[in-house]
Amino acid sequence: MKVILVGGGGREHALAWRMAQSPTLTTLFTTHDNPGFPAAERLRNGDATALVAQAKQVEADLVVVGPEAPLADGLADALIAAGIPCFGPIAASALLETSKAFAKEIMDAASVPTAAFIRVDQTDPASVVAAKERCARGNVAVKVDGLAAGKGVFVCVTGEEALSALDEAWSGRFGDAARFLVLEDLMTGPEVSVFGLSDGERVVSLPSAQDHKRIFDGDQGPNTGGMGAYVPCPLLDRDEVEAVLDAVHRPVVAEMARRGTPFRGVLFAGLMMTPDGPRVLEFNVRFGDPECQPLMMLWDEDILPWLYGAASGELPDGRPSFADEHACCVVLASAGYPETSTKGVAIPEADTHEQVTVFHAGTTRDSAGQLRTNGGRVLGVTARGRSIRDARAQAYAAVDGWRFEGAQVRTDIAAQAID
Ligand code: GLY
């Protein structure tokens, strides 16, 4: 099978690494450079039209899309129109991630457990009054409807905080993305990531994961793309994940099919485990980064039939098989991340053993062959082990051999999962 992988970060390195172990893979093509990628042919960069043309030229059997942006821009639609299976949904389904108001509308229609909310429109005076009234009561999450680079959610306890979040959201800094807002009742509890692979009708489960979004230990400091993750999360075993799929992913996929916009790819539900049970915080239409890295470490069979099956509308029977082990990914980020990032810092490359894989995110190799930092999140040092304690210990032991000047590393990834 000839496969094109779209994207060049840590999540895509993990996907490439796992796909490269598939006996079904003949050639891997990539759209981005990543020094960690296995042997692959590099395609030209370009928009959806250019990618479709290249996919036809190389006679690709499957395109696997890592990030959400090309999906929101209609890459899957263009590929499907050209008869090329795409792992990743069409733009109308990618709205589950790119519009918080749309996601809430679908959850309402599909009776998915989520927080009560109102949707408000900046251009409607009555809606603005309703927004102010709701915010004044406090205990509300103010969410910008559209994509906001991870900065569009304000968690507000007091009315004052909420009213100033409303001002901030409508200050113009988010542009059209903030015309609509979702004002959601605050929920409390730990967060868990639950992934379902869908072919548009069926949904099959993967193990649960837990991410660590804040930059500093103890969940302090600003939000990041994710500073580490581990699999599985003890809050949801695989049977409990099945129950979540029954309550969340399967009704959503059925609703998308009913609307004539079937969801094919991976549906990632960010859940909060509230005292009343799991509630959906948000959807993503792609694998999590860095959750994908430990998931790929434990994926225990040929991945391509699953990705191809989802893309082509017929998943294999059963569900993907995962090693009965644990995996932990610890991210090394550049100095200044998440506000800025320092580039060009030399990265030492230590030897690792079979249980450890270092996934590259923001790295580059200079003309002398030296590996250097080239972005905010730089590396995801990922280890597997028989217990989460073991996986975590191995990941942290390997981090030391790759630590570059100014590296930011949380020391408490997966700490809460250890008895
Ligand atoms: N790690 C969270 C995300 O990928 O959105």
JSON list of N, CA and C in Angstrom, two decimals, residues 216-247:
[
{"chain": "A", "resi": 216, "resn": "PHE", "atom": "N", "xyz": [3.73, 23.99, 33.45]},
{"chain": "A", "resi": 216, "resn": "PHE", "atom": "CA", "xyz": [4.50, 23.70, 34.66]},
{"chain": "A", "resi": 216, "resn": "PHE", "atom": "C", "xyz": [3.91, 22.55, 35.47]},
{"chain": "A", "resi": 217, "resn": "ASP", "atom": "N", "xyz": [4.75, 21.97, 36.32]},
{"chain": "A", "resi": 217, "resn": "ASP", "atom": "CA", "xyz": [4.31, 20.90, 37.24]},
{"chain": "A", "resi": 217, "resn": "ASP", "atom": "C", "xyz": [3.08, 21.35, 38.03]},
{"chain": "A", "resi": 218, "resn": "GLY", "atom": "N", "xyz": [2.28, 20.38, 38.42]},
{"chain": "A", "resi": 218, "resn": "GLY", "atom": "CA", "xyz": [1.12, 20.67, 39.24]},
{"chain": "A", "resi": 218, "resn": "GLY", "atom": "C", "xyz": [0.03, 21.40, 38.46]},
{"chain": "A", "resi": 219, "resn": "ASP", "atom": "N", "xyz": [0.06, 21.26, 37.13]},
{"chain": "A", "resi": 219, "resn": "ASP", "atom": "CA", "xyz": [-0.94, 21.92, 36.26]},
{"chain": "A", "resi": 219, "resn": "ASP", "atom": "C", "xyz": [-0.98, 23.42, 36.50]},
{"chain": "A", "resi": 220, "resn": "GLN", "atom": "N", "xyz": [0.20, 24.02, 36.55]},
{"chain": "A", "resi": 220, "resn": "GLN", "atom": "CA", "xyz": [0.32, 25.47, 36.72]},
{"chain": "A", "resi": 220, "resn": "GLN", "atom": "C", "xyz": [0.80, 26.10, 35.41]},
{"chain": "A", "resi": 221, "resn": "GLY", "atom": "N", "xyz": [0.53, 27.42, 35.29]},
{"chain": "A", "resi": 221, "resn": "GLY", "atom": "CA", "xyz": [1.04, 28.17, 34.13]},
{"chain": "A", "resi": 221, "resn": "GLY", "atom": "C", "xyz": [0.11, 28.04, 32.93]},
{"chain": "A", "resi": 222, "resn": "PRO", "atom": "N", "xyz": [0.51, 28.66, 31.81]},
{"chain": "A", "resi": 222, "resn": "PRO", "atom": "CA", "xyz": [-0.38, 28.69, 30.64]},
{"chain": "A", "resi": 222, "resn": "PRO", "atom": "C", "xyz": [-0.56, 27.34, 29.97]},
{"chain": "A", "resi": 223, "resn": "ASN", "atom": "N", "xyz": [-1.63, 27.24, 29.21]},
{"chain": "A", "resi": 223, "resn": "ASN", "atom": "CA", "xyz": [-1.90, 26.04, 28.43]},
{"chain": "A", "resi": 223, "resn": "ASN", "atom": "C", "xyz": [-0.90, 25.87, 27.30]},
{"chain": "A", "resi": 224, "resn": "THR", "atom": "N", "xyz": [-0.61, 24.64, 26.97]},
{"chain": "A", "resi": 224, "resn": "THR", "atom": "CA", "xyz": [0.27, 24.32, 25.85]},
{"chain": "A", "resi": 224, "resn": "THR", "atom": "C", "xyz": [-0.48, 23.33, 24.95]},
{"chain": "A", "resi": 225, "resn": "GLY", "atom": "N", "xyz": [0.19, 22.86, 23.91]},
{"chain": "A", "resi": 225, "resn": "GLY", "atom": "CA", "xyz": [-0.39, 21.78, 23.12]},
{"chain": "A", "resi": 225, "resn": "GLY", "atom": "C", "xyz": [-0.43, 20.47, 23.90]},
{"chain": "A", "resi": 226, "resn": "GLY", "atom": "N", "xyz": [0.37, 20.36, 24.95]},
{"chain": "A", "resi": 226, "resn": "GLY", "atom": "CA", "xyz": [0.45, 19.13, 25.74]},
{"chain": "A", "resi": 226, "resn": "GLY", "atom": "C", "xyz": [1.90, 18.84, 26.07]},
{"chain": "A", "resi": 227, "resn": "MET", "atom": "N", "xyz": [2.19, 18.68, 27.35]},
{"chain": "A", "resi": 227, "resn": "MET", "atom": "CA", "xyz": [3.58, 18.49, 27.81]},
{"chain": "A", "resi": 227, "resn": "MET", "atom": "C", "xyz": [3.89, 17.04, 28.14]},
{"chain": "A", "resi": 228, "resn": "GLY", "atom": "N", "xyz": [2.93, 16.15, 27.93]},
{"chain": "A", "resi": 228, "resn": "GLY", "atom": "CA", "xyz": [3.18, 14.74, 28.19]},
{"chain": "A", "resi": 228, "resn": "GLY", "atom": "C", "xyz": [1.85, 14.01, 28.26]},
{"chain": "A", "resi": 229, "resn": "ALA", "atom": "N", "xyz": [1.88, 12.72, 28.07]},
{"chain": "A", "resi": 229, "resn": "ALA", "atom": "CA", "xyz": [0.64, 11.93, 28.10]},
{"chain": "A", "resi": 229, "resn": "ALA", "atom": "C", "xyz": [1.00, 10.49, 28.40]},
{"chain": "A", "resi": 230, "resn": "TYR", "atom": "N", "xyz": [-0.01, 9.77, 28.90]},
{"chain": "A", "resi": 230, "resn": "TYR", "atom": "CA", "xyz": [0.23, 8.34, 29.13]},
{"chain": "A", "resi": 230, "resn": "TYR", "atom": "C", "xyz": [-1.03, 7.56, 28.79]},
{"chain": "A", "resi": 231, "resn": "VAL", "atom": "N", "xyz": [-0.82, 6.27, 28.55]},
{"chain": "A", "resi": 231, "resn": "VAL", "atom": "CA", "xyz": [-1.88, 5.35, 28.09]},
{"chain": "A", "resi": 231, "resn": "VAL", "atom": "C", "xyz": [-1.65, 4.02, 28.79]},
{"chain": "A", "resi": 232, "resn": "PRO", "atom": "N", "xyz": [-2.70, 3.33, 29.30]},
{"chain": "A", "resi": 232, "resn": "PRO", "atom": "CA", "xyz": [-4.07, 3.82, 29.43]},
{"chain": "A", "resi": 232, "resn": "PRO", "atom": "C", "xyz": [-4.21, 4.67, 30.69]},
{"chain": "A", "resi": 233, "resn": "CYS", "atom": "N", "xyz": [-5.30, 5.44, 30.72]},
{"chain": "A", "resi": 233, "resn": "CYS", "atom": "CA", "xyz": [-5.60, 6.23, 31.92]},
{"chain": "A", "resi": 233, "resn": "CYS", "atom": "C", "xyz": [-6.40, 5.34, 32.87]},
{"chain": "A", "resi": 234, "resn": "PRO", "atom": "N", "xyz": [-5.98, 5.21, 34.15]},
{"chain": "A", "resi": 234, "resn": "PRO", "atom": "CA", "xyz": [-6.68, 4.29, 35.05]},
{"chain": "A", "resi": 234, "resn": "PRO", "atom": "C", "xyz": [-8.13, 4.70, 35.33]},
{"chain": "A", "resi": 235, "resn": "LEU", "atom": "N", "xyz": [-8.51, 5.92, 34.98]},
{"chain": "A", "resi": 235, "resn": "LEU", "atom": "CA", "xyz": [-9.89, 6.35, 35.23]},
{"chain": "A", "resi": 235, "resn": "LEU", "atom": "C", "xyz": [-10.88, 5.67, 34.30]},
{"chain": "A", "resi": 236, "resn": "LEU", "atom": "N", "xyz": [-10.40, 5.12, 33.16]},
{"chain": "A", "resi": 236, "resn": "LEU", "atom": "CA", "xyz": [-11.30, 4.46, 32.20]},
{"chain": "A", "resi": 236, "resn": "LEU", "atom": "C", "xyz": [-10.61, 3.25, 31.60]},
{"chain": "A", "resi": 237, "resn": "ASP", "atom": "N", "xyz": [-11.01, 2.04, 32.03]},
{"chain": "A", "resi": 237, "resn": "ASP", "atom": "CA", "xyz": [-10.43, 0.86, 31.38]},
{"chain": "A", "resi": 237, "resn": "ASP", "atom": "C", "xyz": [-11.13, 0.65, 30.03]},
{"chain": "A", "resi": 238, "resn": "ARG", "atom": "N", "xyz": [-10.70, -0.39, 29.30]},
{"chain": "A", "resi": 238, "resn": "ARG", "atom": "CA", "xyz": [-11.20, -0.52, 27.92]},
{"chain": "A", "resi": 238, "resn": "ARG", "atom": "C", "xyz": [-12.71, -0.77, 27.89]},
{"chain": "A", "resi": 239, "resn": "ASP", "atom": "N", "xyz": [-13.26, -1.48, 28.89]},
{"chain": "A", "resi": 239, "resn": "ASP", "atom": "CA", "xyz": [-14.72, -1.69, 28.93]},
{"chain": "A", "resi": 239, "resn": "ASP", "atom": "C", "xyz": [-15.44, -0.38, 29.22]},
{"chain": "A", "resi": 240, "resn": "GLU", "atom": "N", "xyz": [-14.85, 0.41, 30.12]},
{"chain": "A", "resi": 240, "resn": "GLU", "atom": "CA", "xyz": [-15.47, 1.72, 30.41]},
{"chain": "A", "resi": 240, "resn": "GLU", "atom": "C", "xyz": [-15.38, 2.65, 29.20]},
{"chain": "A", "resi": 241, "resn": "VAL", "atom": "N", "xyz": [-14.29, 2.51, 28.45]},
{"chain": "A", "resi": 241, "resn": "VAL", "atom": "CA", "xyz": [-14.18, 3.28, 27.20]},
{"chain": "A", "resi": 241, "resn": "VAL", "atom": "C", "xyz": [-15.32, 2.89, 26.25]},
{"chain": "A", "resi": 242, "resn": "GLU", "atom": "N", "xyz": [-15.63, 1.59, 26.18]},
{"chain": "A", "resi": 242, "resn": "GLU", "atom": "CA", "xyz": [-16.74, 1.14, 25.32]},
{"chain": "A", "resi": 242, "resn": "GLU", "atom": "C", "xyz": [-18.04, 1.83, 25.72]},
{"chain": "A", "resi": 243, "resn": "ALA", "atom": "N", "xyz": [-18.26, 1.97, 27.04]},
{"chain": "A", "resi": 243, "resn": "ALA", "atom": "CA", "xyz": [-19.49, 2.63, 27.52]},
{"chain": "A", "resi": 243, "resn": "ALA", "atom": "C", "xyz": [-19.49, 4.09, 27.09]},
{"chain": "A", "resi": 244, "resn": "VAL", "atom": "N", "xyz": [-18.31, 4.73, 27.13]},
{"chain": "A", "resi": 244, "resn": "VAL", "atom": "CA", "xyz": [-18.23, 6.13, 26.67]},
{"chain": "A", "resi": 244, "resn": "VAL", "atom": "C", "xyz": [-18.54, 6.19, 25.17]},
{"chain": "A", "resi": 245, "resn": "LEU", "atom": "N", "xyz": [-18.00, 5.25, 24.40]},
{"chain": "A", "resi": 245, "resn": "LEU", "atom": "CA", "xyz": [-18.29, 5.24, 22.96]},
{"chain": "A", "resi": 245, "resn": "LEU", "atom": "C", "xyz": [-19.79, 5.11, 22.70]},
{"chain": "A", "resi": 246, "resn": "ASP", "atom": "N", "xyz": [-20.45, 4.26, 23.52]},
{"chain": "A", "resi": 246, "resn": "ASP", "atom": "CA", "xyz": [-21.91, 4.10, 23.36]},
{"chain": "A", "resi": 246, "resn": "ASP", "atom": "C", "xyz": [-22.66, 5.40, 23.66]},
{"chain": "A", "resi": 247, "resn": "ALA", "atom": "N", "xyz": [-22.13, 6.15, 24.63]},
{"chain": "A", "resi": 247, "resn": "ALA", "atom": "CA", "xyz": [-22.84, 7.37, 25.05]},
{"chain": "A", "resi": 247, "resn": "ALA", "atom": "C", "xyz": [-22.46, 8.59, 24.22]}
]
